[in-house]
């Protein structure tokens, strides 16, 4: 398979001076403007809540040009067990979550460990709009216009040691704010991980918004991981810790059901989950199923990361 060489995103793809001032109001509301290098990213039609719209501006090098899933569906059809196991539970219950103040610890095998207030954590980075497919292991999918920045920039800032091979992420644990954590379903706090080269890949981002708006609580506010070639549960929400480690982390779903959930969790139509076929998917908002693409359609960008690996064994 031919693998395209990645190139940096040109500034013309992430900055639109005509739209900059609209973005200032979003950032003011989010409390993220102070000192941030912020791109103007709202595209025409981006505020049309509840409507399925297409990106009007030229897509960036990593964007899909497929129709966006409606804002209403994205924000009311969620898996976020910290707020309940039903798809509508997060939208009903996530108002309990207090996202200010919020701190993020960067620690482990790195030369620049630190504890940041959210605003200081985001301040050095330029926010970019990324329109990605999202594929759930349960067999449904969405197309979401995220707002965020590459995780690679955070990693470079932390200066991982040569012994660091993986990055581990942890969700807030506070059963009073997150009542689903009181249920005996998953051990808390929620933990996920990536191999370091996966974390450094240009497709991997930390998101702080969607649809040009501040990230809703039910979608992982105030900051979440987005890894578009992996099943959705890998994109951990409401992050409070990023830790560099030498050994592969034991993630929450691996601990809960190791025969069903592997560490890599790459979208793979050739390897079924014990309870759900992965060959097809239903895009939320559509009736007919579509074929699932290898690596969720990002094979050209990421297949080289897994050359020589048995993807049935390393699922």
PDB file of C-alpha atoms in Angstrom:
ATOM      1  CA  UNK A   1       0.000   0.000   0.000  1.00  0.00           C
ATOM      2  CA  UNK A   2       1.317   3.454  -0.862  1.00  0.00           C
ATOM      3  CA  UNK A   3       1.627   5.606   2.231  1.00  0.00           C
ATOM      4  CA  UNK A   4       1.425   9.350   1.774  1.00  0.00           C
ATOM      5  CA  UNK A   5       4.194  11.318   3.437  1.00  0.00           C
ATOM      6  CA  UNK A   6       2.708  13.675   5.997  1.00  0.00           C
ATOM      7  CA  UNK A   7       3.315  17.383   5.547  1.00  0.00           C
ATOM      8  CA  UNK A   8       2.653  20.189   8.014  1.00  0.00           C
ATOM      9  CA  UNK A   9      -0.717  21.872   7.724  1.00  0.00           C
ATOM     10  CA  UNK A  10      -0.209  25.182   5.895  1.00  0.00           C
ATOM     11  CA  UNK A  11      -1.318  28.271   7.774  1.00  0.00           C
ATOM     12  CA  UNK A  12      -3.756  29.035   4.967  1.00  0.00           C
ATOM     13  CA  UNK A  13      -5.695  25.937   5.968  1.00  0.00           C
ATOM     14  CA  UNK A  14      -6.133  26.948   9.590  1.00  0.00           C
ATOM     15  CA  UNK A  15      -6.378  30.732   9.572  1.00  0.00           C
ATOM     16  CA  UNK A  16      -9.146  32.805   8.034  1.00  0.00           C
ATOM     17  CA  UNK A  17      -8.814  36.484   8.911  1.00  0.00           C
ATOM     18  CA  UNK A  18     -12.364  37.230   7.729  1.00  0.00           C
ATOM     19  CA  UNK A  19     -13.717  34.940  10.429  1.00  0.00           C
ATOM     20  CA  UNK A  20     -11.314  35.728  13.228  1.00  0.00           C
ATOM     21  CA  UNK A  21     -13.578  38.115  15.117  1.00  0.00           C
ATOM     22  CA  UNK A  22     -16.447  35.619  15.245  1.00  0.00           C
ATOM     23  CA  UNK A  23     -14.037  33.173  16.833  1.00  0.00           C
ATOM     24  CA  UNK A  24     -13.088  35.724  19.542  1.00  0.00           C
ATOM     25  CA  UNK A  25     -16.598  35.599  20.980  1.00  0.00           C
ATOM     26  CA  UNK A  26     -16.526  31.793  21.121  1.00  0.00           C
ATOM     27  CA  UNK A  27     -13.207  31.874  22.909  1.00  0.00           C
ATOM     28  CA  UNK A  28     -14.355  34.579  25.304  1.00  0.00           C
ATOM     29  CA  UNK A  29     -17.249  32.356  26.341  1.00  0.00           C
ATOM     30  CA  UNK A  30     -14.962  29.354  26.689  1.00  0.00           C
ATOM     31  CA  UNK A  31     -12.448  31.310  28.779  1.00  0.00           C
ATOM     32  CA  UNK A  32      -9.642  30.302  26.435  1.00  0.00           C
ATOM     33  CA  UNK A  33      -8.668  33.537  24.680  1.00  0.00           C
ATOM     34  CA  UNK A  34      -6.041  34.958  27.005  1.00  0.00           C
ATOM     35  CA  UNK A  35      -2.743  34.772  25.193  1.00  0.00           C
ATOM     36  CA  UNK A  36      -3.841  32.049  22.789  1.00  0.00           C
ATOM     37  CA  UNK A  37      -2.759  32.006  19.176  1.00  0.00           C
ATOM     38  CA  UNK A  38      -6.229  31.430  17.790  1.00  0.00           C
ATOM     39  CA  UNK A  39      -7.288  30.836  14.206  1.00  0.00           C
ATOM     40  CA  UNK A  40     -10.615  32.032  12.813  1.00  0.00           C
ATOM     41  CA  UNK A  41     -12.445  28.858  11.888  1.00  0.00           C
ATOM     42  CA  UNK A  42     -16.201  29.293  11.700  1.00  0.00           C
ATOM     43  CA  UNK A  43     -17.404  28.425   8.240  1.00  0.00           C
ATOM     44  CA  UNK A  44     -20.719  29.605   6.763  1.00  0.00           C
ATOM     45  CA  UNK A  45     -23.549  27.516   8.145  1.00  0.00           C
ATOM     46  CA  UNK A  46     -21.508  26.363  11.123  1.00  0.00           C
ATOM     47  CA  UNK A  47     -24.007  27.824  13.586  1.00  0.00           C
ATOM     48  CA  UNK A  48     -26.938  25.924  12.087  1.00  0.00           C
ATOM     49  CA  UNK A  49     -27.746  23.731  15.059  1.00  0.00           C
ATOM     50  CA  UNK A  50     -29.841  20.688  14.274  1.00  0.00           C
ATOM     51  CA  UNK A  51     -29.121  20.928  10.567  1.00  0.00           C
ATOM     52  CA  UNK A  52     -26.874  18.746   8.498  1.00  0.00           C
ATOM     53  CA  UNK A  53     -24.519  21.002   6.585  1.00  0.00           C
ATOM     54  CA  UNK A  54     -21.492  20.584   4.380  1.00  0.00           C
ATOM     55  CA  UNK A  55     -18.204  22.331   4.867  1.00  0.00           C
ATOM     56  CA  UNK A  56     -18.288  25.395   2.632  1.00  0.00           C
ATOM     57  CA  UNK A  57     -14.596  26.294   2.822  1.00  0.00           C
ATOM     58  CA  UNK A  58     -11.941  24.180   1.146  1.00  0.00           C
ATOM     59  CA  UNK A  59     -11.270  21.122   3.323  1.00  0.00           C
ATOM     60  CA  UNK A  60      -7.921  20.794   5.023  1.00  0.00           C
ATOM     61  CA  UNK A  61      -5.482  17.977   4.237  1.00  0.00           C
ATOM     62  CA  UNK A  62      -6.973  15.671   6.886  1.00  0.00           C
ATOM     63  CA  UNK A  63     -10.649  16.601   6.553  1.00  0.00           C
ATOM     64  CA  UNK A  64     -13.375  14.434   5.092  1.00  0.00           C
ATOM     65  CA  UNK A  65     -15.736  16.283   2.757  1.00  0.00           C
ATOM     66  CA  UNK A  66     -18.700  14.121   3.805  1.00  0.00           C
ATOM     67  CA  UNK A  67     -21.831  15.813   5.208  1.00  0.00           C
ATOM     68  CA  UNK A  68     -21.562  16.681   8.860  1.00  0.00           C
ATOM     69  CA  UNK A  69     -23.755  14.888  11.367  1.00  0.00           C
ATOM     70  CA  UNK A  70     -26.221  17.377  12.869  1.00  0.00           C
ATOM     71  CA  UNK A  71     -25.221  19.265  15.999  1.00  0.00           C
ATOM     72  CA  UNK A  72     -28.328  17.888  17.707  1.00  0.00           C
ATOM     73  CA  UNK A  73     -27.372  14.267  17.026  1.00  0.00           C
ATOM     74  CA  UNK A  74     -23.735  14.796  17.991  1.00  0.00           C
ATOM     75  CA  UNK A  75     -24.732  16.290  21.323  1.00  0.00           C
ATOM     76  CA  UNK A  76     -27.640  13.987  22.267  1.00  0.00           C
ATOM     77  CA  UNK A  77     -26.444  10.550  21.084  1.00  0.00           C
ATOM     78  CA  UNK A  78     -23.394   9.714  23.164  1.00  0.00           C
ATOM     79  CA  UNK A  79     -21.514   7.032  25.022  1.00  0.00           C
ATOM     80  CA  UNK A  80     -20.203   8.563  28.235  1.00  0.00           C
ATOM     81  CA  UNK A  81     -20.782   6.049  31.011  1.00  0.00           C
ATOM     82  CA  UNK A  82     -19.776   8.570  33.658  1.00  0.00           C
ATOM     83  CA  UNK A  83     -23.228  10.069  33.089  1.00  0.00           C
ATOM     84  CA  UNK A  84     -25.204   6.883  32.393  1.00  0.00           C
ATOM     85  CA  UNK A  85     -25.282   3.970  29.987  1.00  0.00           C
ATOM     86  CA  UNK A  86     -28.146   5.170  27.779  1.00  0.00           C
ATOM     87  CA  UNK A  87     -27.366   7.183  24.663  1.00  0.00           C
ATOM     88  CA  UNK A  88     -29.479  10.108  25.917  1.00  0.00           C
ATOM     89  CA  UNK A  89     -28.205   9.953  29.513  1.00  0.00           C
ATOM     90  CA  UNK A  90     -25.091  12.121  29.000  1.00  0.00           C
ATOM     91  CA  UNK A  91     -27.099  15.021  27.561  1.00  0.00           C
ATOM     92  CA  UNK A  92     -29.530  14.772  30.479  1.00  0.00           C
ATOM     93  CA  UNK A  93     -26.963  14.411  33.253  1.00  0.00           C
ATOM     94  CA  UNK A  94     -23.751  16.121  32.165  1.00  0.00           C
ATOM     95  CA  UNK A  95     -24.879  19.544  33.417  1.00  0.00           C
ATOM     96  CA  UNK A  96     -23.546  18.370  36.798  1.00  0.00           C
ATOM     97  CA  UNK A  97     -19.978  18.586  35.539  1.00  0.00           C
ATOM     98  CA  UNK A  98     -18.082  21.743  36.521  1.00  0.00           C
ATOM     99  CA  UNK A  99     -15.479  22.478  33.860  1.00  0.00           C
ATOM    100  CA  UNK A 100     -14.031  25.608  35.503  1.00  0.00           C
ATOM    101  CA  UNK A 101     -11.626  25.595  37.191  1.00  0.00           C
ATOM    102  CA  UNK A 102      -9.953  22.620  35.503  1.00  0.00           C
ATOM    103  CA  UNK A 103      -6.381  21.393  35.832  1.00  0.00           C
ATOM    104  CA  UNK A 104      -4.387  18.989  33.673  1.00  0.00           C
ATOM    105  CA  UNK A 105      -1.300  17.203  34.939  1.00  0.00           C
ATOM    106  CA  UNK A 106       1.452  16.247  32.499  1.00  0.00           C
ATOM    107  CA  UNK A 107       3.774  13.803  34.219  1.00  0.00           C
ATOM    108  CA  UNK A 108       5.721  10.566  34.058  1.00  0.00           C
ATOM    109  CA  UNK A 109       8.750   9.981  31.862  1.00  0.00           C
ATOM    110  CA  UNK A 110       9.206  13.517  30.575  1.00  0.00           C
ATOM    111  CA  UNK A 111      11.644  16.353  31.172  1.00  0.00           C
ATOM    112  CA  UNK A 112       8.995  19.052  31.559  1.00  0.00           C
ATOM    113  CA  UNK A 113       6.286  17.750  33.917  1.00  0.00           C
ATOM    114  CA  UNK A 114       3.776  20.359  34.985  1.00  0.00           C
ATOM    115  CA  UNK A 115       0.298  20.986  36.320  1.00  0.00           C
ATOM    116  CA  UNK A 116      -1.629  23.464  34.201  1.00  0.00           C
ATOM    117  CA  UNK A 117      -4.833  25.408  34.529  1.00  0.00           C
ATOM    118  CA  UNK A 118      -6.836  24.652  31.398  1.00  0.00           C
ATOM    119  CA  UNK A 119      -6.348  28.116  29.906  1.00  0.00           C
ATOM    120  CA  UNK A 120      -2.573  27.914  30.377  1.00  0.00           C
ATOM    121  CA  UNK A 121      -2.494  24.417  28.942  1.00  0.00           C
ATOM    122  CA  UNK A 122      -4.181  25.560  25.714  1.00  0.00           C
ATOM    123  CA  UNK A 123      -2.609  29.014  25.461  1.00  0.00           C
ATOM    124  CA  UNK A 124       0.449  28.144  23.296  1.00  0.00           C
ATOM    125  CA  UNK A 125      -1.508  26.368  20.557  1.00  0.00           C
ATOM    126  CA  UNK A 126      -3.398  27.458  17.479  1.00  0.00           C
ATOM    127  CA  UNK A 127      -6.872  25.970  17.313  1.00  0.00           C
ATOM    128  CA  UNK A 128      -7.730  24.182  14.091  1.00  0.00           C
ATOM    129  CA  UNK A 129     -10.959  22.821  12.697  1.00  0.00           C
ATOM    130  CA  UNK A 130     -10.731  19.115  11.813  1.00  0.00           C
ATOM    131  CA  UNK A 131     -13.675  17.343  10.175  1.00  0.00           C
ATOM    132  CA  UNK A 132     -13.301  13.666  11.066  1.00  0.00           C
ATOM    133  CA  UNK A 133     -15.308  10.486  10.839  1.00  0.00           C
ATOM    134  CA  UNK A 134     -16.128   8.908  14.212  1.00  0.00           C
ATOM    135  CA  UNK A 135     -16.800   5.162  14.262  1.00  0.00           C
ATOM    136  CA  UNK A 136     -18.234   3.458  17.355  1.00  0.00           C
ATOM    137  CA  UNK A 137     -17.481  -0.212  17.976  1.00  0.00           C
ATOM    138  CA  UNK A 138     -21.257  -0.680  18.346  1.00  0.00           C
ATOM    139  CA  UNK A 139     -21.654  -0.149  14.603  1.00  0.00           C
ATOM    140  CA  UNK A 140     -22.742   3.485  14.287  1.00  0.00           C
ATOM    141  CA  UNK A 141     -20.810   6.463  13.014  1.00  0.00           C
ATOM    142  CA  UNK A 142     -20.821  10.243  12.692  1.00  0.00           C
ATOM    143  CA  UNK A 143     -18.936  13.031  10.923  1.00  0.00           C
ATOM    144  CA  UNK A 144     -17.887  15.713  13.410  1.00  0.00           C
ATOM    145  CA  UNK A 145     -16.247  19.132  12.900  1.00  0.00           C
ATOM    146  CA  UNK A 146     -13.902  19.288  15.884  1.00  0.00           C
ATOM    147  CA  UNK A 147     -11.976  22.292  17.118  1.00  0.00           C
ATOM    148  CA  UNK A 148      -8.630  21.509  18.672  1.00  0.00           C
ATOM    149  CA  UNK A 149      -4.881  21.172  18.238  1.00  0.00           C
ATOM    150  CA  UNK A 150      -2.406  18.338  17.562  1.00  0.00           C
ATOM    151  CA  UNK A 151      -1.463  16.230  20.577  1.00  0.00           C
ATOM    152  CA  UNK A 152       2.057  16.153  19.130  1.00  0.00           C
ATOM    153  CA  UNK A 153       2.515  19.776  20.178  1.00  0.00           C
ATOM    154  CA  UNK A 154       1.766  18.897  23.808  1.00  0.00           C
ATOM    155  CA  UNK A 155       4.190  15.989  23.617  1.00  0.00           C
ATOM    156  CA  UNK A 156       6.983  18.145  22.246  1.00  0.00           C
ATOM    157  CA  UNK A 157       6.351  20.692  25.004  1.00  0.00           C
ATOM    158  CA  UNK A 158       6.658  17.944  27.639  1.00  0.00           C
ATOM    159  CA  UNK A 159       9.908  16.560  26.174  1.00  0.00           C
ATOM    160  CA  UNK A 160       9.393  12.835  26.788  1.00  0.00           C
ATOM    161  CA  UNK A 161      12.404  10.775  27.810  1.00  0.00           C
ATOM    162  CA  UNK A 162      13.794   8.120  25.496  1.00  0.00           C
ATOM    163  CA  UNK A 163      12.311   5.469  27.791  1.00  0.00           C
ATOM    164  CA  UNK A 164       8.754   6.738  27.189  1.00  0.00           C
ATOM    165  CA  UNK A 165       6.977   4.398  24.762  1.00  0.00           C
ATOM    166  CA  UNK A 166       3.306   5.094  25.525  1.00  0.00           C
ATOM    167  CA  UNK A 167       1.037   7.944  26.578  1.00  0.00           C
ATOM    168  CA  UNK A 168      -1.633   7.266  29.208  1.00  0.00           C
ATOM    169  CA  UNK A 169      -4.706   9.486  29.666  1.00  0.00           C
ATOM    170  CA  UNK A 170      -7.047   9.701  32.642  1.00  0.00           C
ATOM    171  CA  UNK A 171     -10.567  11.102  32.972  1.00  0.00           C
ATOM    172  CA  UNK A 172     -11.785  13.081  35.970  1.00  0.00           C
ATOM    173  CA  UNK A 173     -13.007  10.858  38.795  1.00  0.00           C
ATOM    174  CA  UNK A 174     -15.716  12.576  40.842  1.00  0.00           C
ATOM    175  CA  UNK A 175     -18.847  10.469  41.434  1.00  0.00           C
ATOM    176  CA  UNK A 176     -20.766  13.480  42.747  1.00  0.00           C
ATOM    177  CA  UNK A 177     -20.347  15.263  39.433  1.00  0.00           C
ATOM    178  CA  UNK A 178     -20.349  12.086  37.370  1.00  0.00           C
ATOM    179  CA  UNK A 179     -23.080   9.890  38.881  1.00  0.00           C
ATOM    180  CA  UNK A 180     -22.421   7.039  36.471  1.00  0.00           C
ATOM    181  CA  UNK A 181     -19.145   6.417  38.303  1.00  0.00           C
ATOM    182  CA  UNK A 182     -21.179   5.142  41.253  1.00  0.00           C
ATOM    183  CA  UNK A 183     -22.511   2.244  39.160  1.00  0.00           C
ATOM    184  CA  UNK A 184     -20.565  -1.080  39.250  1.00  0.00           C
ATOM    185  CA  UNK A 185     -19.970  -1.121  35.502  1.00  0.00           C
ATOM    186  CA  UNK A 186     -16.462   0.213  34.909  1.00  0.00           C
ATOM    187  CA  UNK A 187     -13.701   0.817  37.419  1.00  0.00           C
ATOM    188  CA  UNK A 188     -12.888   4.498  37.663  1.00  0.00           C
ATOM    189  CA  UNK A 189     -11.269   6.646  36.705  1.00  0.00           C
ATOM    190  CA  UNK A 190     -11.460   5.937  32.966  1.00  0.00           C
ATOM    191  CA  UNK A 191      -8.010   5.273  31.498  1.00  0.00           C
ATOM    192  CA  UNK A 192      -6.891   5.114  27.871  1.00  0.00           C
ATOM    193  CA  UNK A 193      -3.568   4.991  26.080  1.00  0.00           C
ATOM    194  CA  UNK A 194      -1.717   5.313  22.818  1.00  0.00           C
ATOM    195  CA  UNK A 195       1.639   4.154  21.598  1.00  0.00           C
ATOM    196  CA  UNK A 196       3.901   7.194  21.364  1.00  0.00           C
ATOM    197  CA  UNK A 197       4.040   7.149  17.569  1.00  0.00           C
ATOM    198  CA  UNK A 198       0.222   7.049  17.437  1.00  0.00           C
ATOM    199  CA  UNK A 199       0.043   9.991  19.813  1.00  0.00           C
ATOM    200  CA  UNK A 200       2.496  11.941  17.658  1.00  0.00           C
ATOM    201  CA  UNK A 201       0.589  11.306  14.438  1.00  0.00           C
ATOM    202  CA  UNK A 202      -0.795  14.513  12.847  1.00  0.00           C
ATOM    203  CA  UNK A 203      -4.344  13.115  12.857  1.00  0.00           C
ATOM    204  CA  UNK A 204      -4.382  12.800  16.660  1.00  0.00           C
ATOM    205  CA  UNK A 205      -5.774  15.908  18.328  1.00  0.00           C
ATOM    206  CA  UNK A 206      -7.010  17.253  21.630  1.00  0.00           C
ATOM    207  CA  UNK A 207     -10.432  18.819  21.048  1.00  0.00           C
ATOM    208  CA  UNK A 208     -11.930  21.726  22.995  1.00  0.00           C
ATOM    209  CA  UNK A 209     -14.914  22.387  20.733  1.00  0.00           C
ATOM    210  CA  UNK A 210     -17.150  21.188  17.915  1.00  0.00           C
ATOM    211  CA  UNK A 211     -19.288  22.956  15.335  1.00  0.00           C
ATOM    212  CA  UNK A 212     -17.343  26.117  16.151  1.00  0.00           C
ATOM    213  CA  UNK A 213     -18.717  26.063  19.687  1.00  0.00           C
ATOM    214  CA  UNK A 214     -17.325  25.257  23.106  1.00  0.00           C
ATOM    215  CA  UNK A 215     -17.265  21.488  23.672  1.00  0.00           C
ATOM    216  CA  UNK A 216     -20.497  20.392  25.412  1.00  0.00           C
ATOM    217  CA  UNK A 217     -20.116  18.495  28.677  1.00  0.00           C
ATOM    218  CA  UNK A 218     -21.699  15.352  27.224  1.00  0.00           C
ATOM    219  CA  UNK A 219     -19.086  15.329  24.450  1.00  0.00           C
ATOM    220  CA  UNK A 220     -16.125  15.385  26.798  1.00  0.00           C
ATOM    221  CA  UNK A 221     -15.719  18.969  28.008  1.00  0.00           C
ATOM    222  CA  UNK A 222     -13.555  20.738  28.592  1.00  0.00           C
ATOM    223  CA  UNK A 223     -10.921  18.746  26.661  1.00  0.00           C
ATOM    224  CA  UNK A 224     -10.859  15.319  25.070  1.00  0.00           C
ATOM    225  CA  UNK A 225      -8.751  13.139  22.814  1.00  0.00           C
ATOM    226  CA  UNK A 226      -9.764  12.444  19.198  1.00  0.00           C
ATOM    227  CA  UNK A 227      -8.090   9.573  17.307  1.00  0.00           C
ATOM    228  CA  UNK A 228     -10.189   9.143  14.145  1.00  0.00           C
ATOM    229  CA  UNK A 229      -8.828   5.812  12.895  1.00  0.00           C
ATOM    230  CA  UNK A 230      -9.697   4.056  16.166  1.00  0.00           C
ATOM    231  CA  UNK A 231     -13.051   3.146  17.686  1.00  0.00           C
ATOM    232  CA  UNK A 232     -14.672   5.978  19.596  1.00  0.00           C
ATOM    233  CA  UNK A 233     -13.990   4.662  23.098  1.00  0.00           C
ATOM    234  CA  UNK A 234     -10.277   5.333  22.550  1.00  0.00           C
ATOM    235  CA  UNK A 235     -10.996   9.064  22.344  1.00  0.00           C
ATOM    236  CA  UNK A 236     -11.100   9.617  26.098  1.00  0.00           C
ATOM    237  CA  UNK A 237     -13.154  12.519  27.462  1.00  0.00           C
ATOM    238  CA  UNK A 238     -12.740  15.117  30.236  1.00  0.00           C
ATOM    239  CA  UNK A 239      -8.990  14.574  30.576  1.00  0.00           C
ATOM    240  CA  UNK A 240      -7.203  15.539  33.799  1.00  0.00           C
ATOM    241  CA  UNK A 241      -3.907  13.664  33.371  1.00  0.00           C
ATOM    242  CA  UNK A 242      -1.478  12.874  30.567  1.00  0.00           C
ATOM    243  CA  UNK A 243       1.316  10.531  31.619  1.00  0.00           C
ATOM    244  CA  UNK A 244       4.326   9.205  29.707  1.00  0.00           C
ATOM    245  CA  UNK A 245       5.090   5.578  30.528  1.00  0.00           C
ATOM    246  CA  UNK A 246       7.405   2.803  29.383  1.00  0.00           C
ATOM    247  CA  UNK A 247       4.923  -0.084  29.490  1.00  0.00           C
ATOM    248  CA  UNK A 248       1.644  -0.402  27.636  1.00  0.00           C
ATOM    249  CA  UNK A 249      -1.164   0.939  29.852  1.00  0.00           C
ATOM    250  CA  UNK A 250      -4.003  -1.334  30.896  1.00  0.00           C
ATOM    251  CA  UNK A 251      -6.973   0.636  29.670  1.00  0.00           C
ATOM    252  CA  UNK A 252     -10.410   0.660  31.271  1.00  0.00           C
ATOM    253  CA  UNK A 253     -12.113  -1.493  28.636  1.00  0.00           C
ATOM    254  CA  UNK A 254      -9.182  -3.912  28.480  1.00  0.00           C
ATOM    255  CA  UNK A 255      -9.546  -4.387  32.224  1.00  0.00           C
ATOM    256  CA  UNK A 256     -13.322  -4.797  32.006  1.00  0.00           C
ATOM    257  CA  UNK A 257     -13.442  -7.200  29.040  1.00  0.00           C
ATOM    258  CA  UNK A 258      -9.995  -8.149  27.681  1.00  0.00           C
ATOM    259  CA  UNK A 259     -11.437 -10.710  25.236  1.00  0.00           C
ATOM    260  CA  UNK A 260     -13.530  -7.950  23.622  1.00  0.00           C
ATOM    261  CA  UNK A 261     -11.326  -4.862  23.773  1.00  0.00           C
ATOM    262  CA  UNK A 262      -7.673  -4.763  22.814  1.00  0.00           C
ATOM    263  CA  UNK A 263      -5.224  -1.944  23.308  1.00  0.00           C
ATOM    264  CA  UNK A 264      -5.063  -0.818  19.684  1.00  0.00           C
ATOM    265  CA  UNK A 265      -8.781  -0.802  18.848  1.00  0.00           C
ATOM    266  CA  UNK A 266      -8.220   0.205  15.239  1.00  0.00           C
ATOM    267  CA  UNK A 267     -11.338   0.301  13.072  1.00  0.00           C
ATOM    268  CA  UNK A 268     -11.123  -2.965  11.129  1.00  0.00           C
ATOM    269  CA  UNK A 269     -14.011  -4.398   9.082  1.00  0.00           C
ATOM    270  CA  UNK A 270     -12.192  -7.748   8.952  1.00  0.00           C
ATOM    271  CA  UNK A 271     -12.160  -8.315  12.715  1.00  0.00           C
ATOM    272  CA  UNK A 272     -15.562  -8.456  14.375  1.00  0.00           C
ATOM    273  CA  UNK A 273     -16.289  -7.587  17.962  1.00  0.00           C
ATOM    274  CA  UNK A 274     -17.877 -10.592  19.736  1.00  0.00           C
ATOM    275  CA  UNK A 275     -21.187  -8.707  19.901  1.00  0.00           C
ATOM    276  CA  UNK A 276     -21.118  -6.465  16.832  1.00  0.00           C
ATOM    277  CA  UNK A 277     -20.114  -7.005  13.233  1.00  0.00           C
ATOM    278  CA  UNK A 278     -17.603  -4.413  12.066  1.00  0.00           C
ATOM    279  CA  UNK A 279     -18.198  -4.930   8.355  1.00  0.00           C
ATOM    280  CA  UNK A 280     -20.872  -2.245   8.096  1.00  0.00           C
ATOM    281  CA  UNK A 281     -22.038   0.773  10.048  1.00  0.00           C
ATOM    282  CA  UNK A 282     -25.051   3.057  10.293  1.00  0.00           C
ATOM    283  CA  UNK A 283     -24.274   6.742   9.959  1.00  0.00           C
ATOM    284  CA  UNK A 284     -26.431   8.606  12.460  1.00  0.00           C
ATOM    285  CA  UNK A 285     -29.084  10.470  10.488  1.00  0.00           C
ATOM    286  CA  UNK A 286     -29.145   7.869   7.707  1.00  0.00           C
ATOM    287  CA  UNK A 287     -31.223   4.700   7.338  1.00  0.00           C
ATOM    288  CA  UNK A 288     -29.104   2.472   5.135  1.00  0.00           C
ATOM    289  CA  UNK A 289     -25.895   0.899   6.343  1.00  0.00           C
ATOM    290  CA  UNK A 290     -22.596   1.572   4.613  1.00  0.00           C
ATOM    291  CA  UNK A 291     -19.435  -0.475   4.397  1.00  0.00           C
ATOM    292  CA  UNK A 292     -16.879   0.231   7.085  1.00  0.00           C
ATOM    293  CA  UNK A 293     -13.513   1.393   5.787  1.00  0.00           C
ATOM    294  CA  UNK A 294     -10.218   0.030   7.036  1.00  0.00           C
ATOM    295  CA  UNK A 295      -8.824   2.348   9.710  1.00  0.00           C
ATOM    296  CA  UNK A 296     -12.092   4.290   9.328  1.00  0.00           C
ATOM    297  CA  UNK A 297     -10.946   5.587   5.960  1.00  0.00           C
ATOM    298  CA  UNK A 298      -7.539   6.804   7.156  1.00  0.00           C
ATOM    299  CA  UNK A 299      -5.481   3.823   5.955  1.00  0.00           C
ATOM    300  CA  UNK A 300      -3.352   5.931   3.640  1.00  0.00           C
ATOM    301  CA  UNK A 301      -2.221   8.016   6.586  1.00  0.00           C
ATOM    302  CA  UNK A 302      -1.808   5.401   9.335  1.00  0.00           C
ATOM    303  CA  UNK A 303      -1.390   1.887   7.889  1.00  0.00           C
ATOM    304  CA  UNK A 304       2.396   2.194   8.063  1.00  0.00           C
ATOM    305  CA  UNK A 305       2.187   2.385  11.860  1.00  0.00           C
ATOM    306  CA  UNK A 306       1.118  -1.262  11.950  1.00  0.00           C
ATOM    307  CA  UNK A 307       3.255  -2.847   9.230  1.00  0.00           C
ATOM    308  CA  UNK A 308       4.147  -6.421  10.142  1.00  0.00           C
ATOM    309  CA  UNK A 309       1.563  -6.624  12.927  1.00  0.00           C
ATOM    310  CA  UNK A 310      -1.139  -9.276  13.027  1.00  0.00           C
ATOM    311  CA  UNK A 311      -4.190  -7.065  13.418  1.00  0.00           C
ATOM    312  CA  UNK A 312      -6.326 -10.017  14.541  1.00  0.00           C
ATOM    313  CA  UNK A 313      -3.967 -10.598  17.429  1.00  0.00           C
ATOM    314  CA  UNK A 314      -3.301  -6.918  18.134  1.00  0.00           C
ATOM    315  CA  UNK A 315      -6.893  -5.803  17.944  1.00  0.00           C
TER     316      UNK A 315
END
